[in-house]
Amino acid sequence: MAPNTTRARFVHTNREKEEESSDDEPVEEEQEEDETDEEEEEDETTKVTTRSSSDKEEKIVKEKKKEPITISLKKVCKVCKRKGHKAGFKGAIYIDCPMKPCFLCKKPGHTTMTCPHRVTMEHGVIPAQKTNTKTSIDYVFQRELKAKLPYMVKPKYVIPNQLECGNVRFHARRITCLEFHPTNDNVILSGDKKGALGIWDYVKLHEKTVYDSIHSCIVNNIKFDLKNDDKLYMASSDGTVSYTDIVTGLSSCLLDVNPNGWHGPKTWHMLYGMDMSNEKGLVLVADNFGYLYMVDKCSNKMVEKPIRIHKKGSKITGLHFNPARPDLLLSCGNDHFARIWDVRRLESGSSLADLAHVRVVNSAYFSLASGTKIMTTCQDNRIRVWDSIFGNLESPNREIVHSHDFNRHLTPFRAEWDPKDETETVAVIGRYISENYDGVALHPIDIIDTGTGSLLAEITDPDITTITPVNKLHPRADILVSGSSRSVFVWKPKVESEEPQSEHLKRKQREFIYGSATGKKSNGKGPYNDSSDGEDRFGKDGKNKKVAKKTETKFTHNATKGKGKSKM
DNA sequence: ACCGAATGGCCCC
DNA sequence: TGGGGCCCCTTCGG
């Protein structure tokens, strides 16, 4: 909360404004102070007014100091500063300011509580209207694809919705990305905001390794070298791409886009999107100024000069090679576009298609088997799906309203395909907005059927009260791994026949059949100076360290099996 | 228990 | 086109 002095000034001016403009409401500040309203116990000034008479002196002193504040705060909404309503948490439920557009669907005239996208399905996710009609190419595509894919016999979709284990204080800062080991099913790789790489075998719970000297700030992307299971690439906001052997901890710098060092935040290049193509022998990374860098995997040299593929000065948030057509690349960025490119003819302005969005595009992915669909996550609270890259790309085939538009202090939410889902419809994404679960505000992880927009499952655990923006479904097993704040969690499908469960558990453990749910609802400083990290991490060490410092630590395992009693 | 900070995007001038 | 102010449904450590 803002310091009282600041708040007082704002409130006061607003109150004066209010009094000038609106005289429909009688001015009755003093009298209102007498009522002790129970719904405002979180308001610090109310505590002052409702304090018992035993500390009268103190009360008097305080009231003397901030009498005008006390009066004003009680009457004024903290969002719009108007009288007559209040925004904020009421228990586990957040009450919107009615003067603002709906926080969920962004349309004016209602609040999140009454938003049709929330009420109809109860959980924010609803299928949006189709915004274009199918072209003949679409039907050809469907006919071709349907012959190959088991559309008619939809497999039972297994939801990994029971907390298997989680670790606490494994990372020092919030998790920013997760990746499964390409061949060892039990190993999870995690990157954090401070630049550390975590390696965790969640079956052998105690086996955790942290390499914390490879990068000096946010790890934005981890990609394994598919030709060598022990080696991976990491792209970081420190402006480098590292190539690390996770067994030995030896690391080399593949690319440094700030060869001249630090000259202030306006010129510092940070690397966000990254993807790798074995066919092409290329590692592609993109920075926060709209540039794409192509690095040859063999020579470790840049193939050519950086190419600007998004608006000058805007961040490129993601890159994805088409899994079926190695020449196709998908990019997305802060210029509100996702773009399709031909890697063979990659130059500024040569995109094959530009997919327009309303706001920042957090992620854009081709579907993982056929590569013919595109799914994007946009900050306007919509997941967009294009059913065929060969069809009309003017507008998406579906827009799914889903709450994920909070970005400032969280890792951006990204809807990610289930790599095991042959129908290429199931996706996972964390939800920003909270629901009231037995009086506790929890932020579920949603599993969505992007074909219909229906919610297949919402995954929660009463012990995980933080938001879970980073989620990854296992490419081979029925496992979901989540990064929530500093913790990593592993989910498995619910095991049947356990002791009686609470309503909450029942709710989260419903088993869904794909397509028709059985449940009731189908549907001179470095760029970063962490508050706790006073030293200049960019200044020390050479930039192109050939060998990363290896900081291996065995942690006492702090994870729990079964019902998930892990603390956050 | 409280407070400050992180540095993200958008909008306006 | 760029800088500054504003937003103010988070999370953690000090």
XYZ file of C-alpha atoms (C1' of nucleotides) in Angstrom:
595
model
C 0.000 0.000 0.000
C 1.184 3.474 -0.752
C 2.539 5.562 2.070
C -0.145 7.412 3.880
C 1.147 10.778 2.928
C 0.949 10.002 -0.744
C -2.399 8.376 -0.419
C -3.730 11.258 1.559
C -2.811 13.706 -1.091
C -4.476 11.690 -3.845
C -7.560 11.017 -1.901
C -7.944 14.508 -0.804
C -7.730 16.024 -4.229
C -10.112 13.466 -5.536
C -12.556 14.066 -2.816
C -12.554 17.724 -3.549
C -13.076 17.023 -7.184
C -15.878 14.715 -6.320
C -17.612 17.257 -4.207
C -17.475 19.782 -6.969
C -18.743 17.506 -9.639
C -21.329 15.347 -7.951
C -23.756 16.668 -5.428
C -26.246 13.870 -5.699
C -24.799 12.333 -2.598
C -25.082 14.180 0.703
C -21.797 14.877 2.399
C -21.873 12.830 5.562
C -18.357 11.811 6.298
C -18.275 12.234 10.040
C -21.377 10.221 10.819
C -20.280 7.260 8.794
C -17.292 6.757 10.998
C -19.479 5.416 13.776
C -20.572 2.278 12.068
C -18.143 -0.551 12.427
C -18.461 -2.370 9.169
C -17.149 -5.838 9.178
C -16.238 -6.017 5.538
C -13.430 -3.576 5.855
C -11.116 -5.178 8.265
C -8.325 -5.097 5.730
C -8.438 -1.350 5.572
C -5.703 -0.026 7.770
C -7.510 3.171 8.568
C -10.557 1.309 9.751
C -8.398 -0.411 12.288
C -7.698 2.983 13.704
C -11.314 3.958 13.955
C -12.496 0.675 15.406
C -9.737 0.285 17.910
C -10.853 -0.289 21.473
C -10.946 2.646 23.832
C -8.059 1.284 25.890
C -5.538 2.978 23.687
C -7.454 6.145 23.423
C -4.483 8.430 23.516
C -2.870 6.684 20.656
C -6.069 6.792 18.776
C -6.431 10.466 19.275
C -2.906 11.088 18.149
C -3.408 9.005 15.045
C -6.709 10.576 14.229
C -5.228 13.982 14.605
C -2.588 13.025 12.123
C -4.724 11.432 9.521
C -8.244 12.445 10.146
C -8.943 13.505 6.568
C -7.461 10.253 5.298
C -9.665 8.163 7.507
C -12.754 9.851 6.303
C -11.886 9.747 2.668
C -10.560 6.221 2.464
C -13.712 4.692 3.752
C -15.741 6.152 0.993
C -13.480 5.898 -1.968
C -12.781 3.051 -4.363
C -9.051 2.485 -4.578
C -9.198 1.984 -8.306
C -11.320 4.875 -9.545
C -11.278 7.024 -6.366
C -15.034 7.446 -6.496
C -17.569 7.019 -3.721
C -20.269 4.449 -3.378
C -18.347 1.230 -4.008
C -15.066 -0.440 -3.160
C -12.745 -2.595 -5.202
C -10.520 -5.222 -3.667
C -10.512 -8.626 -2.080
C -13.494 -9.570 -0.012
C -12.351 -12.807 1.503
C -11.245 -14.981 -1.388
C -13.199 -13.027 -3.962
C -11.975 -9.952 -5.686
C -14.609 -7.306 -6.271
C -14.048 -5.299 -9.433
C -14.397 -1.584 -9.661
C -17.605 -1.203 -11.703
C -16.205 1.850 -13.438
C -13.634 -0.270 -15.214
C -14.195 -2.625 -18.111
C -14.526 -6.265 -17.136
C -11.183 -7.576 -15.987
C -11.779 -10.866 -17.735
C -13.194 -10.119 -21.174
C -12.241 -6.427 -21.283
C -15.736 -5.345 -22.303
C -17.415 -2.496 -20.422
C -20.808 -2.682 -18.745
C -20.209 -5.492 -16.287
C -17.591 -6.792 -13.878
C -15.723 -10.053 -13.686
C -18.296 -11.469 -11.289
C -21.097 -11.056 -13.791
C -19.078 -11.528 -16.948
C -20.909 -13.861 -19.332
C -17.611 -15.568 -20.026
C -17.430 -16.508 -16.399
C -21.003 -17.129 -15.443
C -21.927 -19.518 -18.209
C -19.135 -21.942 -17.602
C -18.233 -20.787 -14.133
C -14.580 -20.545 -14.932
C -13.774 -17.892 -17.405
C -13.107 -20.153 -20.326
C -15.731 -20.162 -22.979
C -15.623 -20.727 -26.682
C -15.674 -17.494 -28.554
C -17.589 -17.119 -31.748
C -15.926 -18.178 -34.901
C -14.687 -15.079 -36.542
C -14.359 -16.457 -40.013
C -15.941 -19.068 -42.155
C -14.069 -22.035 -43.418
C -12.503 -21.911 -46.814
C -12.513 -24.866 -49.151
C -8.892 -25.415 -48.240
C -9.965 -25.981 -44.688
C -12.226 -28.787 -45.712
C -9.554 -30.375 -47.846
C -7.209 -30.123 -44.943
C -9.710 -31.660 -42.582
C -10.480 -34.511 -44.913
C -6.801 -35.253 -45.361
C -5.975 -34.977 -41.761
C -8.948 -36.871 -40.502
C -7.848 -39.826 -42.524
C -4.589 -39.831 -40.648
C -5.594 -38.852 -37.188
C -7.915 -40.732 -34.908
C -10.523 -38.008 -34.793
C -13.469 -40.351 -34.712
C -12.330 -42.418 -31.798
C -11.318 -39.820 -29.342
C -8.982 -41.237 -26.790
C -9.704 -40.861 -23.145
C -7.862 -37.820 -22.014
C -6.007 -38.299 -18.774
C -5.599 -35.256 -16.598
C -2.606 -35.159 -14.300
C -4.487 -33.426 -11.532
C -3.092 -34.797 -8.316
C -0.067 -33.273 -6.741
C 2.696 -35.847 -6.743
C 5.474 -33.799 -5.287
C 6.844 -30.329 -5.104
C 10.020 -28.750 -3.975
C 10.515 -25.756 -1.831
C 13.283 -23.196 -2.043
C 14.955 -25.082 -4.809
C 15.235 -21.832 -6.716
C 16.112 -18.495 -5.188
C 13.768 -16.570 -7.461
C 10.629 -17.271 -9.402
C 10.603 -19.977 -12.036
C 10.655 -18.637 -15.564
C 10.838 -21.749 -17.722
C 10.601 -25.510 -17.555
C 11.685 -28.338 -19.807
C 11.625 -32.123 -19.678
C 14.736 -34.118 -20.369
C 14.439 -35.574 -23.886
C 15.143 -39.166 -22.855
C 15.131 -39.430 -19.060
C 11.451 -39.266 -18.159
C 12.002 -38.265 -14.558
C 14.265 -35.303 -15.022
C 12.984 -31.746 -15.078
C 14.996 -28.708 -15.994
C 13.994 -25.349 -14.627
C 15.276 -21.846 -15.136
C 14.704 -18.916 -12.829
C 14.716 -15.161 -12.723
C 18.213 -15.010 -11.335
C 19.693 -17.090 -14.111
C 19.998 -20.399 -12.314
C 19.409 -23.755 -13.977
C 17.802 -26.413 -11.810
C 17.951 -30.104 -12.578
C 15.634 -32.310 -10.590
C 14.874 -36.003 -10.691
C 11.435 -35.986 -9.110
C 11.453 -39.729 -8.547
C 14.697 -39.647 -6.643
C 13.471 -36.659 -4.728
C 16.741 -35.713 -3.160
C 18.569 -35.428 -6.453
C 18.630 -31.785 -7.225
C 21.375 -29.821 -8.858
C 21.632 -26.092 -9.326
C 23.985 -24.366 -11.693
C 23.771 -20.741 -10.755
C 26.660 -19.162 -12.572
C 25.799 -19.779 -16.194
C 23.537 -16.765 -16.535
C 23.292 -13.631 -14.473
C 19.592 -12.921 -14.915
C 16.331 -14.317 -16.273
C 16.554 -17.610 -18.140
C 13.864 -17.165 -20.769
C 14.202 -20.413 -22.640
C 15.687 -23.881 -22.304
C 16.080 -26.109 -25.343
C 17.854 -29.427 -25.481
C 20.261 -30.226 -28.239
C 18.387 -33.116 -29.774
C 21.618 -34.596 -31.043
C 23.083 -34.771 -27.567
C 20.814 -35.520 -24.627
C 23.223 -34.114 -22.098
C 23.455 -30.692 -23.608
C 21.084 -27.798 -23.676
C 20.818 -24.236 -24.814
C 19.595 -21.415 -22.642
C 18.605 -17.926 -23.726
C 18.763 -15.248 -21.101
C 18.048 -11.609 -20.472
C 21.752 -11.247 -19.798
C 22.039 -11.235 -23.563
C 23.729 -14.579 -24.018
C 22.888 -18.033 -25.253
C 24.710 -20.723 -23.321
C 25.420 -24.287 -24.323
C 25.693 -26.419 -21.222
C 26.525 -30.023 -20.469
C 24.187 -30.855 -17.620
C 26.300 -33.772 -16.451
C 29.621 -32.009 -16.165
C 28.308 -28.483 -15.766
C 30.670 -27.289 -18.473
C 29.176 -24.380 -20.295
C 30.142 -22.280 -23.248
C 28.741 -19.056 -24.585
C 27.183 -19.591 -27.973
C 26.147 -16.018 -28.529
C 26.561 -12.695 -26.774
C 24.479 -9.897 -28.217
C 26.045 -7.224 -26.020
C 29.685 -7.478 -27.054
C 30.354 -3.936 -25.946
C 29.043 -4.437 -22.455
C 26.641 -2.407 -20.427
C 25.705 1.067 -21.582
C 22.400 1.480 -19.822
C 19.035 -0.197 -20.109
C 18.116 1.464 -23.372
C 20.771 -0.352 -25.318
C 20.981 -3.639 -23.468
C 19.808 -6.554 -25.589
C 17.969 -9.353 -23.857
C 17.192 -12.699 -25.461
C 13.688 -14.103 -25.145
C 12.433 -16.410 -27.872
C 14.623 -19.314 -28.890
C 14.227 -22.455 -30.944
C 16.487 -24.976 -32.526
C 16.288 -26.955 -35.722
C 18.292 -30.101 -36.241
C 17.393 -30.248 -39.901
C 18.690 -26.769 -40.438
C 21.496 -27.040 -37.934
C 20.409 -23.708 -36.544
C 19.773 -22.099 -33.205
C 17.519 -19.077 -33.524
C 17.135 -16.489 -30.805
C 15.362 -13.166 -30.721
C 15.877 -10.070 -28.622
C 13.922 -7.217 -27.104
C 14.626 -4.872 -30.015
C 12.897 -6.881 -32.717
C 15.954 -8.717 -34.027
C 16.482 -12.357 -34.855
C 19.879 -14.014 -34.563
C 20.729 -17.175 -36.491
C 23.566 -19.264 -35.155
C 25.024 -22.271 -36.921
C 25.171 -25.172 -34.490
C 28.341 -26.646 -35.873
C 30.521 -23.607 -36.254
C 28.895 -21.700 -33.389
C 28.977 -18.681 -35.657
C 26.255 -16.288 -36.623
C 24.936 -17.234 -40.026
C 24.380 -13.639 -40.998
C 23.671 -10.271 -39.523
C 20.719 -9.926 -37.137
C 17.437 -9.607 -39.003
C 14.652 -7.386 -37.762
C 11.468 -9.421 -37.876
C 9.279 -7.411 -35.510
C 8.695 -3.729 -34.914
C 11.862 -1.805 -34.220
C 12.521 -1.636 -30.528
C 9.846 -4.150 -29.560
C 10.418 -7.397 -27.766
C 10.150 -10.699 -29.586
C 8.618 -13.028 -27.056
C 8.727 -16.362 -28.831
C 10.063 -18.412 -31.743
C 8.886 -21.805 -32.922
C 10.039 -23.970 -35.797
C 7.296 -25.879 -37.528
C 7.726 -29.474 -36.396
C 6.656 -30.905 -39.763
C 8.038 -28.291 -42.140
C 11.522 -27.209 -41.080
C 11.441 -24.200 -43.376
C 8.615 -22.552 -41.497
C 9.192 -20.388 -38.460
C 6.662 -18.703 -36.211
C 7.502 -15.630 -34.194
C 5.519 -13.409 -31.866
C 6.158 -10.216 -30.039
C 5.181 -7.048 -28.313
C 4.196 -5.376 -31.565
C 0.911 -7.309 -31.316
C 1.779 -9.688 -34.123
C 2.590 -13.313 -34.633
C 4.361 -13.910 -37.923
C 5.067 -16.892 -40.149
C 8.395 -16.945 -41.969
C 10.222 -19.010 -44.531
C 13.614 -19.642 -42.970
C 15.195 -19.913 -46.408
C 14.191 -16.363 -47.240
C 14.334 -14.597 -43.958
C 14.609 -10.861 -44.213
C 12.810 -7.873 -42.801
C 9.310 -7.614 -44.148
C 9.354 -10.967 -45.919
C 6.918 -12.720 -43.602
C 4.487 -15.170 -45.172
C 1.696 -14.104 -42.850
C 1.100 -11.558 -40.102
C -1.406 -12.583 -37.459
C -2.763 -9.444 -35.842
C -3.587 -9.338 -32.138
C -5.084 -6.747 -29.864
C -2.236 -6.627 -27.407
C 1.124 -8.223 -26.664
C 1.457 -11.823 -27.836
C 3.025 -13.900 -25.071
C 3.493 -17.032 -27.123
C 2.729 -18.589 -30.474
C 3.113 -22.275 -31.257
C 2.518 -24.504 -34.238
C 0.696 -27.677 -33.323
C 3.315 -30.216 -32.375
C 2.585 -33.155 -34.678
C 1.222 -31.906 -37.983
C 2.358 -28.332 -37.527
C -0.776 -27.130 -39.270
C -2.456 -25.314 -36.393
C -1.352 -22.206 -34.584
C -2.209 -21.289 -31.021
C -1.327 -17.930 -29.523
C -1.662 -16.434 -26.056
C -2.369 -12.728 -26.037
C -2.496 -10.218 -23.214
C -6.058 -9.320 -24.160
C -7.129 -12.448 -22.247
C -7.704 -14.549 -25.303
C -6.204 -17.739 -26.610
C -6.470 -17.748 -30.396
C -6.452 -20.801 -32.606
C -5.918 -20.951 -36.348
C -6.972 -24.384 -37.548
C -4.897 -24.451 -40.682
C -1.868 -22.496 -41.748
C -3.004 -23.202 -45.305
C -6.393 -21.647 -44.764
C -7.450 -18.076 -44.398
C -5.215 -16.529 -41.780
C -6.953 -13.172 -41.732
C -8.551 -13.948 -38.414
C -8.398 -16.882 -36.048
C -10.905 -19.724 -36.165
C -11.513 -19.404 -32.445
C -10.863 -16.991 -29.647
C -11.076 -18.438 -26.177
C -11.539 -15.974 -23.352
C -9.244 -16.932 -20.513
C -7.769 -14.932 -17.651
C -4.039 -14.492 -18.063
C -3.390 -10.835 -18.690
C -1.192 -10.003 -15.732
C 2.395 -9.632 -16.690
C 4.223 -7.202 -14.583
C 5.496 -9.295 -11.738
C 4.853 -12.719 -13.145
C 6.331 -14.850 -15.862
C 4.029 -14.377 -18.879
C 1.336 -17.016 -19.233
C 1.582 -19.233 -22.303
C -0.908 -21.739 -23.567
C 1.072 -24.833 -24.528
C -0.070 -27.866 -26.487
C -0.140 -31.288 -24.945
C 2.576 -33.031 -26.963
C 0.830 -36.396 -26.474
C -2.520 -35.292 -27.810
C -2.794 -36.577 -31.353
C -5.872 -34.532 -32.051
C -3.874 -31.375 -31.428
C -6.555 -29.696 -29.400
C -5.595 -29.999 -25.735
C -3.599 -27.190 -24.177
C -2.518 -26.209 -20.689
C -2.268 -22.702 -19.276
C -2.208 -21.214 -15.805
C -5.051 -18.941 -14.778
C -4.451 -15.541 -13.296
C -7.823 -14.800 -11.789
C -8.630 -16.651 -8.610
C -11.665 -18.676 -7.618
C -13.053 -19.188 -4.170
C -12.313 -22.743 -3.066
C -13.766 -23.300 0.357
C -12.927 -19.763 1.307
C -9.425 -19.849 -0.139
C -8.477 -17.985 -3.271
C -6.704 -20.405 -5.581
C -5.418 -19.899 -9.096
C -5.997 -23.094 -11.081
C -4.044 -24.498 -13.963
C -6.496 -24.946 -16.810
C -6.552 -27.747 -19.326
C -8.539 -26.551 -22.290
C -9.980 -28.230 -25.343
C -9.021 -25.584 -27.854
C -11.259 -27.199 -30.446
C -14.380 -26.175 -28.566
C -13.028 -23.792 -25.968
C -14.349 -25.949 -23.180
C -12.528 -26.452 -19.942
C -11.406 -30.051 -19.550
C -10.034 -29.603 -16.076
C -8.949 -27.042 -13.563
C -6.061 -28.194 -11.456
C -5.584 -26.863 -7.959
C -4.144 -27.876 -4.660
C -5.143 -26.214 -1.406
C -1.488 -25.761 -0.535
C -0.594 -23.945 -3.714
C -1.970 -20.482 -3.233
C 0.364 -18.715 -5.620
C -0.236 -18.174 -9.308
C 1.208 -20.813 -11.632
C 2.174 -19.223 -14.920
C 4.687 -21.836 -16.124
C 3.306 -25.231 -17.096
C 4.561 -28.058 -19.219
C 2.963 -31.362 -20.133
C 5.283 -34.323 -20.422
C 5.966 -35.476 -23.985
C 5.591 -39.164 -23.098
C 4.074 -39.628 -19.653
C 0.866 -38.355 -18.047
C 2.774 -35.784 -16.074
C 2.333 -32.070 -15.685
C 5.064 -29.940 -14.227
C 4.359 -26.437 -12.974
C 6.402 -23.512 -11.864
C 4.664 -21.372 -9.278
C 6.692 -18.604 -7.795
C 9.868 -20.294 -6.559
C 8.508 -23.820 -6.418
C 8.305 -26.610 -8.942
C 5.365 -29.004 -8.723
C 4.773 -32.337 -10.378
C 1.244 -33.569 -11.018
C 0.128 -37.085 -11.824
C -3.287 -38.516 -12.666
C -5.396 -39.079 -9.635
C -5.125 -42.539 -8.153
C -8.532 -44.088 -7.511
C -9.879 -45.298 -4.179
C -8.433 -43.068 -1.589
C -9.890 -41.988 1.680
C -12.946 -39.733 1.570
C -12.151 -36.399 0.147
C -13.228 -32.885 0.740
C -15.469 -31.166 -1.735
C -12.478 -29.294 -2.904
C -10.527 -32.403 -3.714
C -13.463 -34.026 -5.419
C -13.855 -30.997 -7.530
C -10.296 -30.919 -8.666
C -10.009 -34.616 -9.210
C -12.888 -35.147 -11.541
C -11.829 -37.336 -14.347
C -12.686 -36.137 -17.775
C -13.264 -38.061 -20.900
C -11.935 -36.168 -23.803
C -14.724 -34.409 -25.637
C -17.366 -35.133 -23.061
C -16.433 -34.625 -19.505
C -17.880 -36.923 -16.916
C -17.793 -34.121 -14.446
C -20.720 -31.824 -13.963
C -19.207 -29.173 -16.139
C -17.827 -30.051 -19.501
C -16.210 -27.605 -20.704
C 26.920 1.549 -14.634
C 24.859 -1.181 -13.294
C 23.644 -4.296 -14.762
C 20.182 -4.409 -16.180
C 18.891 -6.028 -13.062
C 19.634 -5.193 -9.525
C 17.581 -7.457 -7.455
C 16.650 -6.009 -4.140
C 18.526 -8.769 -2.431
C 21.319 -8.888 -4.925
C 23.288 -5.772 -4.476
C 26.379 -6.766 -6.377
C 26.770 -6.020 -10.003
C 26.543 -9.415 -11.542
C 27.268 -8.125 -14.968
C 30.486 -6.454 -14.065
C 32.245 -9.495 -12.769
C 33.695 -12.345 -14.757
C 34.619 -12.339 -18.366
C 31.724 -12.327 -20.735
C 32.701 -15.405 -22.651
C 33.475 -17.744 -19.851
C 34.346 -21.081 -21.312
C 33.570 -23.050 -18.220
C 30.663 -22.252 -15.978
C 31.169 -22.422 -12.287
C 29.529 -25.569 -11.100
C 27.550 -25.212 -7.966
C 26.134 -28.560 -7.178
C 24.094 -28.913 -4.071
C 22.255 -31.808 -2.628
C 19.119 -30.649 -0.952
C 17.320 -32.409 1.753
C 14.142 -33.375 0.122
C 11.273 -31.314 1.164
C 8.624 -32.787 -0.985
C 5.588 -34.789 -0.145
C 3.792 -37.646 -1.740
C 0.122 -38.069 -2.145
C -2.132 -35.385 -0.823
C 0.474 -32.692 -1.137
C 1.135 -31.188 2.208
C 4.035 -29.231 0.881
C 4.387 -25.725 2.085
C 4.979 -22.890 -0.272
C 3.734 -7.783 10.287
C 4.748 -4.350 7.300
C 7.057 -2.185 3.517
C 9.644 -1.683 -0.636
C 11.031 -3.320 -4.766
C 10.973 -5.643 -9.051
C 11.327 -2.646 -14.518
C 6.230 -4.537 -17.998
C 3.271 -2.219 -21.010
C 0.314 1.372 -22.315
C -1.062 5.955 -23.002
C -0.343 10.648 -23.436
C 2.215 14.609 -24.541
C 9.105 8.421 -31.899
C 10.522 8.848 -27.008
C 10.158 9.768 -22.286
C 7.524 9.976 -18.216
C 3.674 8.865 -15.509
C 0.380 5.573 -14.328
C -1.533 1.072 -13.505
C -2.050 -0.865 -8.697
C -6.476 -8.710 -8.696
C 1.903 -10.295 -7.064
C 5.466 -12.196 -4.266
C 9.290 -12.222 -1.387
C 12.749 -10.829 1.658
C 14.422 -7.608 4.821
